[in-house]
Structure formats: structure tokens, C-alpha cells
Amino acid sequence: MGESMTWVQALILGLVQGLTEFLPISSSAHMRIVSAVFFGDDAGASFTAVTQLGTEAAVLVYFAKDIWRILVAWFTTMSWKVTGREPVRVPLSEQPTTQLPVYRDDIPGGYVLDEDSQRELDYRIGWYVIIATIPIGVIGFLLKDQIRTGARNLWLVSTMLILFALVIAAAEYYGSKRRPIEQLTTRDGIIMGLSQCLALIPGVSRSGATSSAGLFIGLTREAAVRFSFLLAIPAVLASGLFSLPDAFEPAGEGLNASGMQILVATVISFLVGYASVAWLLRFVTKHSLDWFVGYRILLGVTVMALLATGVVSAT
């Protein structure tokens, strides 16, 4: 058993989680590095997973309208298919009036979908999220012990910070960034779902992995980041709830947090995370993810230097 977590440590870690969860710089890596450098110990994978519930709550609140619309569209369309009562689609040429997508130059994508098209898009996105969540659910469960122990080695964390910085840079360089979220396909969902599995390794970054995959397959930055946030919701919520009992008794060595400390850290991560997700979505509409590449490389090299000089321990 490790040492007890102090209130200062809990507050700082909650702040770090909220600031870094949605940026492509790896929140788990920052939680691990901050714990090692400033506290001389590891907050633990379970504590990190539980405080992620706060940041995912921020996503739920921020995307509440989108999520509700997707859920309604998914269940409504599924009920139609099961009962065979799906509305008959009348060809546009036979409709007395039509509601085609209307072009607008003041919104992302340039046009507004009519009600039927929006429902179809939401229904598809609902399925894509479900299908894309399966890989990380299976792999995360099978490798849960390694994720909580060996994968938190700081040599591995710092290496992944640097290597995946290059992946993000490549995605920005080679991605066409032409396809809006309306053009998302099942193949896209599977690719981004598989890439999300890389986020099980601290230092990769969930948003960095899925957003980069989205750029590689031609999605716009905003489309890639937006679907990345939606895709993370079921995986992070399941991980946080699954890890909740272990957060009080970390596997292996680690800081032991009280229930109140975990609660406060999670609330802080929610408040800061909400501001972070709002900022990032505005940022990516006008700026490249390359801004985060240099930071990742600098942080990775710094951690390696600290490890090489014996200032911090790798485990």
C-alpha cells in the first residue's frame, strides 16, 4: 500500500485532469508525470480513471443536445425497424413541398440538414459509437492489470509522448481535411475505434489517437475532434465506474485517496474540463493540432532527462 494522498495533491491532480483530458497531450501521462515529479509517487491508474468521470460529465453536459438527439434518433429508428413501422419515404419528385439542405456560409459545413437527414445522421453516429467502443472494451478488460502497472513506466510514457507527437504531425500534414461529419461511415468509425485502443498506453492521448485517425481518413479537424469526444463517452464512463472500487486501494504502489478527495478532484476536473472542451472545439476550427506537437516532444525529452539523471524513478 502506498502513502495517503494529501488534499493539495488531490486538488492539483483534479486540475491537471481537467486541463489535459481533451487536449491531444495525454491526461494519463500528465497525471503520472505530475505525481512522480512533485509528489514522488504515482496517483494510480484507478484514481486517474475515476477522475476522468468528471471530464466525461463535462462532455455530457456540453454535448447534451447532440447526445439526446442521437439517442432519440437511434431508439426511434430501431423501433421502426423492429416493428416494421418505418415511415414510407416519398420520392422528392412526388412531394408537394420539399425541405432540402439549405446552404449557409456562417456555419461549419456550409449547410443545414433537414429533419429526416439529421435523424438518419444521428442514427448512424449512434451505431458508429457503439461499434467503435467494442475494441477498447475488450482490450481494456484483457489488459487491465498491465495498464495499471507496467504501462505506467515513465520511460514508456515519455517515449509515447514523443512518438505520437510525430503521428499527430503526420496526420496534419497528410490528411486532406475535407470531409465533414455528415460523411462519416462505418469504416471511419471502426478505424477511429481501433485507434482509441492506443489510448490505453499513457502518453498516447485518447483525443490525439482518435483525432489523428480522423485526419488520416480525410475528416475535417472539427469533425474528427467532435466524433472523438462522442466516442470517448462510453469507454471512459465504463472505465471510471469499473475502477471506482480500486481507487481506494490502488493495485501495487500508489497514493491512497479518500472518498471525499476523489469526489472533489472529480468535481474540479468537471469544471475545468468543460472550459477545456469548449476552448478546443473553437481552437481547431482555425488552428492546427501541430501546436501540441512541440509541447509533447519537449515534455517527453524533459521526462527522459529527469529519468536519466535519477531525479525521478521510472516506476
mmCIF file of C-alpha atoms in Angstrom:
data_model
loop_
_atom_site.group_PDB
_atom_site.id
_atom_site.type_symbol
_atom_site.label_atom_id
_atom_site.label_comp_id
_atom_site.label_asym_id
_atom_site.label_seq_id
_atom_site.Cartn_x
_atom_site.Cartn_y
_atom_site.Cartn_z
ATOM 1 C CA MET A 1 0.000 0.000 0.000
ATOM 2 C CA GLY A 2 1.214 3.488 -0.792
ATOM 3 C CA GLU A 3 1.055 6.689 1.199
ATOM 4 C CA SER A 4 -2.147 8.615 1.809
ATOM 5 C CA MET A 5 -2.931 11.381 -0.683
ATOM 6 C CA THR A 6 -2.964 14.926 0.691
ATOM 7 C CA TRP A 7 -5.626 17.496 -0.141
ATOM 8 C CA VAL A 8 -3.105 19.579 -2.059
ATOM 9 C CA GLN A 9 -2.251 16.585 -4.212
ATOM 10 C CA ALA A 10 -5.928 15.790 -4.824
ATOM 11 C CA LEU A 11 -6.696 19.376 -5.858
ATOM 12 C CA ILE A 12 -3.693 19.602 -8.191
ATOM 13 C CA LEU A 13 -4.411 16.247 -9.825
ATOM 14 C CA GLY A 14 -8.056 17.174 -10.368
ATOM 15 C CA LEU A 15 -6.931 20.392 -12.051
ATOM 16 C CA VAL A 16 -4.394 18.555 -14.222
ATOM 17 C CA GLN A 17 -7.013 16.005 -15.275
ATOM 18 C CA GLY A 18 -9.459 18.709 -16.304
ATOM 19 C CA LEU A 19 -6.870 20.719 -18.214
ATOM 20 C CA THR A 20 -5.358 17.844 -20.168
ATOM 21 C CA GLU A 21 -8.129 15.282 -20.804
ATOM 22 C CA PHE A 22 -9.377 16.777 -24.046
ATOM 23 C CA LEU A 23 -6.134 18.143 -25.408
ATOM 24 C CA PRO A 24 -4.030 15.754 -27.541
ATOM 25 C CA ILE A 25 -1.275 15.679 -24.914
ATOM 26 C CA SER A 26 -2.398 12.668 -22.795
ATOM 27 C CA SER A 27 -4.049 13.333 -19.450
ATOM 28 C CA SER A 28 -2.888 9.970 -18.061
ATOM 29 C CA ALA A 29 0.714 10.881 -18.904
ATOM 30 C CA HIS A 30 0.371 14.232 -17.153
ATOM 31 C CA MET A 31 -1.224 12.648 -14.090
ATOM 32 C CA ARG A 32 1.633 10.139 -13.962
ATOM 33 C CA ILE A 33 4.370 12.752 -14.513
ATOM 34 C CA VAL A 34 2.984 15.316 -12.064
ATOM 35 C CA SER A 35 2.593 12.603 -9.413
ATOM 36 C CA ALA A 36 6.175 11.407 -9.883
ATOM 37 C CA VAL A 37 7.914 14.786 -10.189
ATOM 38 C CA PHE A 38 6.088 16.721 -7.491
ATOM 39 C CA PHE A 39 4.766 14.025 -5.154
ATOM 40 C CA GLY A 40 7.363 11.271 -5.550
ATOM 41 C CA ASP A 41 4.695 8.633 -6.112
ATOM 42 C CA ASP A 42 2.023 7.501 -8.574
ATOM 43 C CA ALA A 43 -1.602 8.600 -8.180
ATOM 44 C CA GLY A 44 -2.538 5.274 -9.740
ATOM 45 C CA ALA A 45 -4.438 4.250 -12.850
ATOM 46 C CA SER A 46 -7.658 3.766 -10.884
ATOM 47 C CA PHE A 47 -7.607 7.300 -9.433
ATOM 48 C CA THR A 48 -6.946 8.641 -12.926
ATOM 49 C CA ALA A 49 -9.811 6.617 -14.403
ATOM 50 C CA VAL A 50 -12.263 7.768 -11.736
ATOM 51 C CA THR A 51 -11.401 11.470 -12.056
ATOM 52 C CA GLN A 52 -11.981 11.065 -15.795
ATOM 53 C CA LEU A 53 -15.643 10.653 -14.879
ATOM 54 C CA GLY A 54 -15.599 14.368 -14.106
ATOM 55 C CA THR A 55 -14.272 15.326 -17.526
ATOM 56 C CA GLU A 56 -16.663 12.953 -19.261
ATOM 57 C CA ALA A 57 -19.515 14.543 -17.301
ATOM 58 C CA ALA A 58 -18.332 17.815 -18.824
ATOM 59 C CA VAL A 59 -18.661 16.254 -22.290
ATOM 60 C CA LEU A 60 -22.143 15.002 -21.436
ATOM 61 C CA VAL A 61 -23.213 18.496 -20.409
ATOM 62 C CA TYR A 62 -21.515 20.260 -23.319
ATOM 63 C CA PHE A 63 -22.915 17.871 -25.931
ATOM 64 C CA ALA A 64 -26.219 17.273 -24.115
ATOM 65 C CA LYS A 65 -28.371 18.365 -27.080
ATOM 66 C CA ASP A 66 -26.323 16.306 -29.551
ATOM 67 C CA ILE A 67 -26.335 13.235 -27.310
ATOM 68 C CA TRP A 68 -30.075 13.478 -26.671
ATOM 69 C CA ARG A 69 -30.763 13.882 -30.377
ATOM 70 C CA ILE A 70 -28.570 10.859 -31.207
ATOM 71 C CA LEU A 71 -30.255 8.704 -28.549
ATOM 72 C CA VAL A 72 -33.749 9.665 -29.683
ATOM 73 C CA ALA A 73 -32.848 9.066 -33.341
ATOM 74 C CA TRP A 74 -31.232 5.691 -32.563
ATOM 75 C CA PHE A 75 -34.070 4.313 -30.440
ATOM 76 C CA THR A 76 -36.769 5.731 -32.711
ATOM 77 C CA THR A 77 -35.237 4.305 -35.871
ATOM 78 C CA MET A 78 -34.542 0.951 -34.189
ATOM 79 C CA SER A 79 -38.152 0.711 -33.019
ATOM 80 C CA TRP A 80 -39.326 1.439 -36.557
ATOM 81 C CA LYS A 81 -37.102 -1.302 -37.955
ATOM 82 C CA VAL A 82 -38.143 -3.851 -35.308
ATOM 83 C CA THR A 83 -41.875 -3.190 -35.608
ATOM 84 C CA GLY A 84 -41.801 -2.672 -39.360
ATOM 85 C CA ARG A 85 -43.498 0.693 -39.000
ATOM 86 C CA GLU A 86 -40.751 2.767 -40.573
ATOM 87 C CA PRO A 87 -42.327 5.702 -42.434
ATOM 88 C CA VAL A 88 -42.606 5.291 -46.183
ATOM 89 C CA ARG A 89 -40.212 7.646 -47.902
ATOM 90 C CA VAL A 90 -41.901 9.560 -50.695
ATOM 91 C CA PRO A 91 -39.574 10.483 -53.604
ATOM 92 C CA LEU A 92 -38.711 14.154 -53.655
ATOM 93 C CA SER A 93 -40.258 14.491 -57.118
ATOM 94 C CA GLU A 94 -43.618 13.388 -55.698
ATOM 95 C CA GLN A 95 -43.603 15.545 -52.577
ATOM 96 C CA PRO A 96 -45.816 18.645 -52.696
ATOM 97 C CA THR A 97 -43.115 20.535 -50.821
ATOM 98 C CA THR A 98 -39.509 19.631 -50.168
ATOM 99 C CA GLN A 99 -37.017 20.547 -47.472
ATOM 100 C CA LEU A 100 -33.572 20.192 -48.960
ATOM 101 C CA PRO A 101 -30.362 21.105 -47.087
ATOM 102 C CA VAL A 102 -30.023 24.877 -47.138
ATOM 103 C CA TYR A 103 -26.594 26.375 -47.807
ATOM 104 C CA ARG A 104 -25.261 28.830 -45.244
ATOM 105 C CA ASP A 105 -21.790 30.327 -45.130
ATOM 106 C CA ASP A 106 -21.919 31.225 -41.437
ATOM 107 C CA ILE A 107 -21.857 27.668 -40.040
ATOM 108 C CA PRO A 108 -19.359 24.753 -40.178
ATOM 109 C CA GLY A 109 -20.066 22.524 -43.167
ATOM 110 C CA GLY A 110 -21.930 25.253 -45.022
ATOM 111 C CA TYR A 111 -25.451 23.802 -44.824
ATOM 112 C CA VAL A 112 -28.252 22.737 -42.513
ATOM 113 C CA LEU A 113 -29.741 19.241 -42.732
ATOM 114 C CA ASP A 114 -33.491 18.742 -42.969
ATOM 115 C CA GLU A 115 -35.172 16.782 -40.166
ATOM 116 C CA ASP A 116 -35.116 13.378 -41.883
ATOM 117 C CA SER A 117 -31.468 13.713 -42.920
ATOM 118 C CA GLN A 118 -30.488 14.821 -39.419
ATOM 119 C CA ARG A 119 -32.269 11.825 -37.872
ATOM 120 C CA GLU A 120 -30.515 9.457 -40.277
ATOM 121 C CA LEU A 121 -27.137 11.018 -39.481
ATOM 122 C CA ASP A 122 -27.737 10.804 -35.725
ATOM 123 C CA TYR A 123 -28.859 7.179 -36.064
ATOM 124 C CA ARG A 124 -25.677 6.300 -37.951
ATOM 125 C CA ILE A 125 -23.438 8.117 -35.478
ATOM 126 C CA GLY A 126 -25.114 6.232 -32.635
ATOM 127 C CA TRP A 127 -24.214 2.932 -34.313
ATOM 128 C CA TYR A 128 -20.675 4.104 -35.070
ATOM 129 C CA VAL A 129 -20.090 4.935 -31.398
ATOM 130 C CA ILE A 130 -21.393 1.519 -30.312
ATOM 131 C CA ILE A 131 -19.317 -0.409 -32.861
ATOM 132 C CA ALA A 132 -16.178 1.669 -32.272
ATOM 133 C CA THR A 133 -16.358 1.166 -28.494
ATOM 134 C CA ILE A 134 -16.162 -2.640 -28.670
ATOM 135 C CA PRO A 135 -12.380 -2.920 -29.367
ATOM 136 C CA ILE A 136 -11.249 -0.794 -26.408
ATOM 137 C CA GLY A 137 -13.753 -2.533 -24.148
ATOM 138 C CA VAL A 138 -12.354 -5.978 -24.975
ATOM 139 C CA ILE A 139 -8.663 -5.000 -24.971
ATOM 140 C CA GLY A 140 -9.007 -2.821 -21.881
ATOM 141 C CA PHE A 141 -10.571 -5.672 -19.917
ATOM 142 C CA LEU A 142 -7.990 -8.241 -21.048
ATOM 143 C CA LEU A 143 -5.015 -5.975 -20.311
ATOM 144 C CA LYS A 144 -6.331 -4.205 -17.211
ATOM 145 C CA ASP A 145 -3.519 -5.462 -14.964
ATOM 146 C CA GLN A 146 -0.753 -4.367 -17.353
ATOM 147 C CA ILE A 147 -2.424 -0.966 -17.797
ATOM 148 C CA ARG A 148 -2.363 -0.374 -14.043
ATOM 149 C CA THR A 149 1.257 -1.444 -13.590
ATOM 150 C CA GLY A 150 3.876 -1.873 -16.335
ATOM 151 C CA ALA A 151 2.263 0.553 -18.795
ATOM 152 C CA ARG A 152 2.797 3.393 -16.294
ATOM 153 C CA ASN A 153 6.596 3.168 -16.561
ATOM 154 C CA LEU A 154 7.834 6.706 -17.206
ATOM 155 C CA TRP A 155 10.281 5.582 -19.892
ATOM 156 C CA LEU A 156 7.327 4.205 -21.849
ATOM 157 C CA VAL A 157 5.212 7.290 -21.119
ATOM 158 C CA SER A 158 7.882 9.745 -22.298
ATOM 159 C CA THR A 159 8.633 7.652 -25.395
ATOM 160 C CA MET A 160 4.962 7.588 -26.393
ATOM 161 C CA LEU A 161 4.678 11.345 -25.879
ATOM 162 C CA ILE A 162 7.404 11.860 -28.462
ATOM 163 C CA LEU A 163 6.435 9.120 -30.922
ATOM 164 C CA PHE A 164 2.796 10.072 -31.019
ATOM 165 C CA ALA A 165 3.694 13.728 -31.466
ATOM 166 C CA LEU A 166 5.138 12.637 -34.800
ATOM 167 C CA VAL A 167 1.924 10.732 -35.612
ATOM 168 C CA ILE A 168 -0.162 13.862 -34.963
ATOM 169 C CA ALA A 169 2.190 15.924 -37.135
ATOM 170 C CA ALA A 170 1.915 13.349 -39.929
ATOM 171 C CA ALA A 171 -1.882 13.332 -39.680
ATOM 172 C CA GLU A 172 -1.965 17.096 -40.015
ATOM 173 C CA TYR A 173 0.406 17.000 -42.986
ATOM 174 C CA TYR A 174 -1.107 14.116 -44.954
ATOM 175 C CA GLY A 175 -4.802 14.437 -44.017
ATOM 176 C CA SER A 176 -6.946 16.117 -46.659
ATOM 177 C CA LYS A 177 -9.328 17.544 -44.007
ATOM 178 C CA ARG A 178 -12.208 17.816 -46.497
ATOM 179 C CA ARG A 179 -14.916 15.511 -45.177
ATOM 180 C CA PRO A 180 -17.490 16.896 -42.683
ATOM 181 C CA ILE A 181 -19.069 14.723 -40.019
ATOM 182 C CA GLU A 182 -22.109 14.227 -42.304
ATOM 183 C CA GLN A 183 -19.883 11.983 -44.460
ATOM 184 C CA LEU A 184 -18.826 9.704 -41.590
ATOM 185 C CA THR A 185 -19.019 5.986 -42.477
ATOM 186 C CA THR A 186 -18.944 2.672 -40.637
ATOM 187 C CA ARG A 187 -15.363 2.172 -41.824
ATOM 188 C CA ASP A 188 -14.406 5.527 -40.320
ATOM 189 C CA GLY A 189 -15.979 4.571 -37.003
ATOM 190 C CA ILE A 190 -14.120 1.256 -36.878
ATOM 191 C CA ILE A 191 -10.778 2.899 -37.709
ATOM 192 C CA MET A 192 -11.209 5.551 -35.038
ATOM 193 C CA GLY A 193 -12.422 2.904 -32.580
ATOM 194 C CA LEU A 194 -9.309 0.802 -33.137
ATOM 195 C CA SER A 195 -7.102 3.859 -32.746
ATOM 196 C CA GLN A 196 -8.785 4.590 -29.409
ATOM 197 C CA CYS A 197 -7.233 1.375 -28.064
ATOM 198 C CA LEU A 198 -3.823 3.052 -28.246
ATOM 199 C CA ALA A 199 -5.019 5.452 -25.539
ATOM 200 C CA LEU A 200 -4.715 2.591 -23.046
ATOM 201 C CA ILE A 201 -0.983 3.397 -23.098
ATOM 202 C CA PRO A 202 -0.246 6.536 -21.038
ATOM 203 C CA GLY A 203 1.424 9.103 -23.252
ATOM 204 C CA VAL A 204 -0.601 8.417 -26.394
ATOM 205 C CA SER A 205 -3.710 10.542 -25.671
ATOM 206 C CA ARG A 206 -7.235 9.383 -26.432
ATOM 207 C CA SER A 207 -8.184 12.554 -28.302
ATOM 208 C CA GLY A 208 -4.802 12.585 -30.043
ATOM 209 C CA ALA A 209 -5.164 8.993 -31.263
ATOM 210 C CA THR A 210 -8.751 9.243 -32.479
ATOM 211 C CA SER A 211 -8.422 12.756 -33.903
ATOM 212 C CA SER A 212 -5.267 11.773 -35.803
ATOM 213 C CA ALA A 213 -7.051 8.731 -37.214
ATOM 214 C CA GLY A 214 -9.886 11.008 -38.288
ATOM 215 C CA LEU A 215 -7.472 13.343 -40.066
ATOM 216 C CA PHE A 216 -5.734 10.436 -41.813
ATOM 217 C CA ILE A 217 -9.064 9.294 -43.282
ATOM 218 C CA GLY A 218 -9.840 12.794 -44.534
ATOM 219 C CA LEU A 219 -12.176 14.242 -41.891
ATOM 220 C CA THR A 220 -12.031 17.924 -41.057
ATOM 221 C CA ARG A 221 -10.397 18.783 -37.743
ATOM 222 C CA GLU A 222 -13.710 19.756 -36.175
ATOM 223 C CA ALA A 223 -15.414 16.554 -37.379
ATOM 224 C CA ALA A 224 -12.542 14.378 -36.126
ATOM 225 C CA VAL A 225 -12.406 16.087 -32.721
ATOM 226 C CA ARG A 226 -16.198 16.161 -32.278
ATOM 227 C CA PHE A 227 -16.602 12.442 -33.035
ATOM 228 C CA SER A 228 -13.552 11.772 -30.860
ATOM 229 C CA PHE A 229 -15.352 13.324 -27.881
ATOM 230 C CA LEU A 230 -18.550 11.352 -28.533
ATOM 231 C CA LEU A 231 -16.570 8.141 -28.985
ATOM 232 C CA ALA A 232 -14.804 8.578 -25.641
ATOM 233 C CA ILE A 233 -18.001 8.811 -23.573
ATOM 234 C CA PRO A 234 -18.945 5.109 -23.197
ATOM 235 C CA ALA A 235 -15.333 3.913 -22.879
ATOM 236 C CA VAL A 236 -14.320 6.438 -20.213
ATOM 237 C CA LEU A 237 -17.555 6.092 -18.241
ATOM 238 C CA ALA A 238 -17.194 2.291 -18.209
ATOM 239 C CA SER A 239 -13.514 2.537 -17.223
ATOM 240 C CA GLY A 240 -14.219 5.006 -14.426
ATOM 241 C CA LEU A 241 -17.097 3.011 -12.944
ATOM 242 C CA PHE A 242 -15.139 -0.243 -13.248
ATOM 243 C CA SER A 243 -12.133 1.324 -11.464
ATOM 244 C CA LEU A 244 -14.130 3.035 -8.713
ATOM 245 C CA PRO A 245 -13.673 0.282 -6.065
ATOM 246 C CA ASP A 246 -9.922 0.027 -6.787
ATOM 247 C CA ALA A 247 -9.350 3.778 -6.471
ATOM 248 C CA PHE A 248 -9.454 3.448 -2.687
ATOM 249 C CA GLU A 249 -6.970 0.563 -2.684
ATOM 250 C CA PRO A 250 -4.631 1.055 -5.686
ATOM 251 C CA ALA A 251 -3.169 -2.056 -7.300
ATOM 252 C CA GLY A 252 0.522 -2.063 -6.451
ATOM 253 C CA GLU A 253 2.119 1.073 -5.040
ATOM 254 C CA GLY A 254 0.359 4.389 -5.313
ATOM 255 C CA LEU A 255 -1.220 7.242 -3.425
ATOM 256 C CA ASN A 256 -4.332 6.306 -1.476
ATOM 257 C CA ALA A 257 -7.136 8.849 -1.810
ATOM 258 C CA SER A 258 -10.165 9.163 0.444
ATOM 259 C CA GLY A 259 -13.658 9.165 -0.969
ATOM 260 C CA MET A 260 -14.023 12.906 -0.371
ATOM 261 C CA GLN A 261 -10.700 13.628 -2.095
ATOM 262 C CA ILE A 262 -11.747 11.607 -5.130
ATOM 263 C CA LEU A 263 -15.094 13.422 -5.213
ATOM 264 C CA VAL A 264 -13.520 16.887 -5.001
ATOM 265 C CA ALA A 265 -10.864 16.044 -7.609
ATOM 266 C CA THR A 266 -13.614 14.759 -9.927
ATOM 267 C CA VAL A 267 -15.697 17.925 -9.489
ATOM 268 C CA ILE A 268 -12.658 20.085 -10.265
ATOM 269 C CA SER A 269 -11.911 18.021 -13.366
ATOM 270 C CA PHE A 270 -15.533 18.551 -14.467
ATOM 271 C CA LEU A 271 -15.430 22.343 -14.126
ATOM 272 C CA VAL A 272 -12.030 22.767 -15.758
ATOM 273 C CA GLY A 273 -12.813 20.089 -18.360
ATOM 274 C CA TYR A 274 -15.956 21.892 -19.510
ATOM 275 C CA ALA A 275 -13.948 25.040 -20.210
ATOM 276 C CA SER A 276 -11.262 22.949 -21.906
ATOM 277 C CA VAL A 277 -13.603 21.179 -24.346
ATOM 278 C CA ALA A 278 -15.275 24.448 -25.302
ATOM 279 C CA TRP A 279 -11.893 26.056 -25.943
ATOM 280 C CA LEU A 280 -10.538 23.148 -28.009
ATOM 281 C CA LEU A 281 -13.543 22.988 -30.335
ATOM 282 C CA ARG A 282 -13.136 26.684 -31.075
ATOM 283 C CA PHE A 283 -9.375 26.291 -31.431
ATOM 284 C CA VAL A 284 -9.431 23.503 -34.031
ATOM 285 C CA THR A 285 -11.720 25.449 -36.366
ATOM 286 C CA LYS A 286 -8.873 27.868 -37.056
ATOM 287 C CA HIS A 287 -5.665 26.219 -35.844
ATOM 288 C CA SER A 288 -3.675 23.063 -36.499
ATOM 289 C CA LEU A 289 -3.006 20.313 -33.955
ATOM 290 C CA ASP A 290 0.676 20.938 -34.698
ATOM 291 C CA TRP A 291 0.596 23.438 -31.836
ATOM 292 C CA PHE A 292 0.572 20.482 -29.436
ATOM 293 C CA VAL A 293 3.333 18.535 -31.198
ATOM 294 C CA GLY A 294 6.205 20.689 -29.957
ATOM 295 C CA TYR A 295 4.874 20.621 -26.402
ATOM 296 C CA ARG A 296 4.630 16.809 -26.398
ATOM 297 C CA ILE A 297 8.196 16.433 -27.662
ATOM 298 C CA LEU A 298 9.563 18.954 -25.144
ATOM 299 C CA LEU A 299 7.745 17.240 -22.264
ATOM 300 C CA GLY A 300 8.884 13.785 -23.355
ATOM 301 C CA VAL A 301 12.526 14.846 -23.660
ATOM 302 C CA THR A 302 12.368 16.602 -20.272
ATOM 303 C CA VAL A 303 11.000 13.500 -18.548
ATOM 304 C CA MET A 304 13.703 11.364 -20.184
ATOM 305 C CA ALA A 305 16.345 13.753 -18.892
ATOM 306 C CA LEU A 306 14.905 13.543 -15.372
ATOM 307 C CA LEU A 307 14.919 9.756 -15.588
ATOM 308 C CA ALA A 308 18.478 9.594 -16.946
ATOM 309 C CA THR A 309 19.780 11.822 -14.156
ATOM 310 C CA GLY A 310 17.942 9.915 -11.451
ATOM 311 C CA VAL A 311 15.754 12.851 -10.409
ATOM 312 C CA VAL A 312 12.630 10.691 -10.753
ATOM 313 C CA SER A 313 12.085 6.954 -10.798
ATOM 314 C CA ALA A 314 10.579 5.220 -13.825
ATOM 315 C CA THR A 315 8.238 3.083 -11.687
#
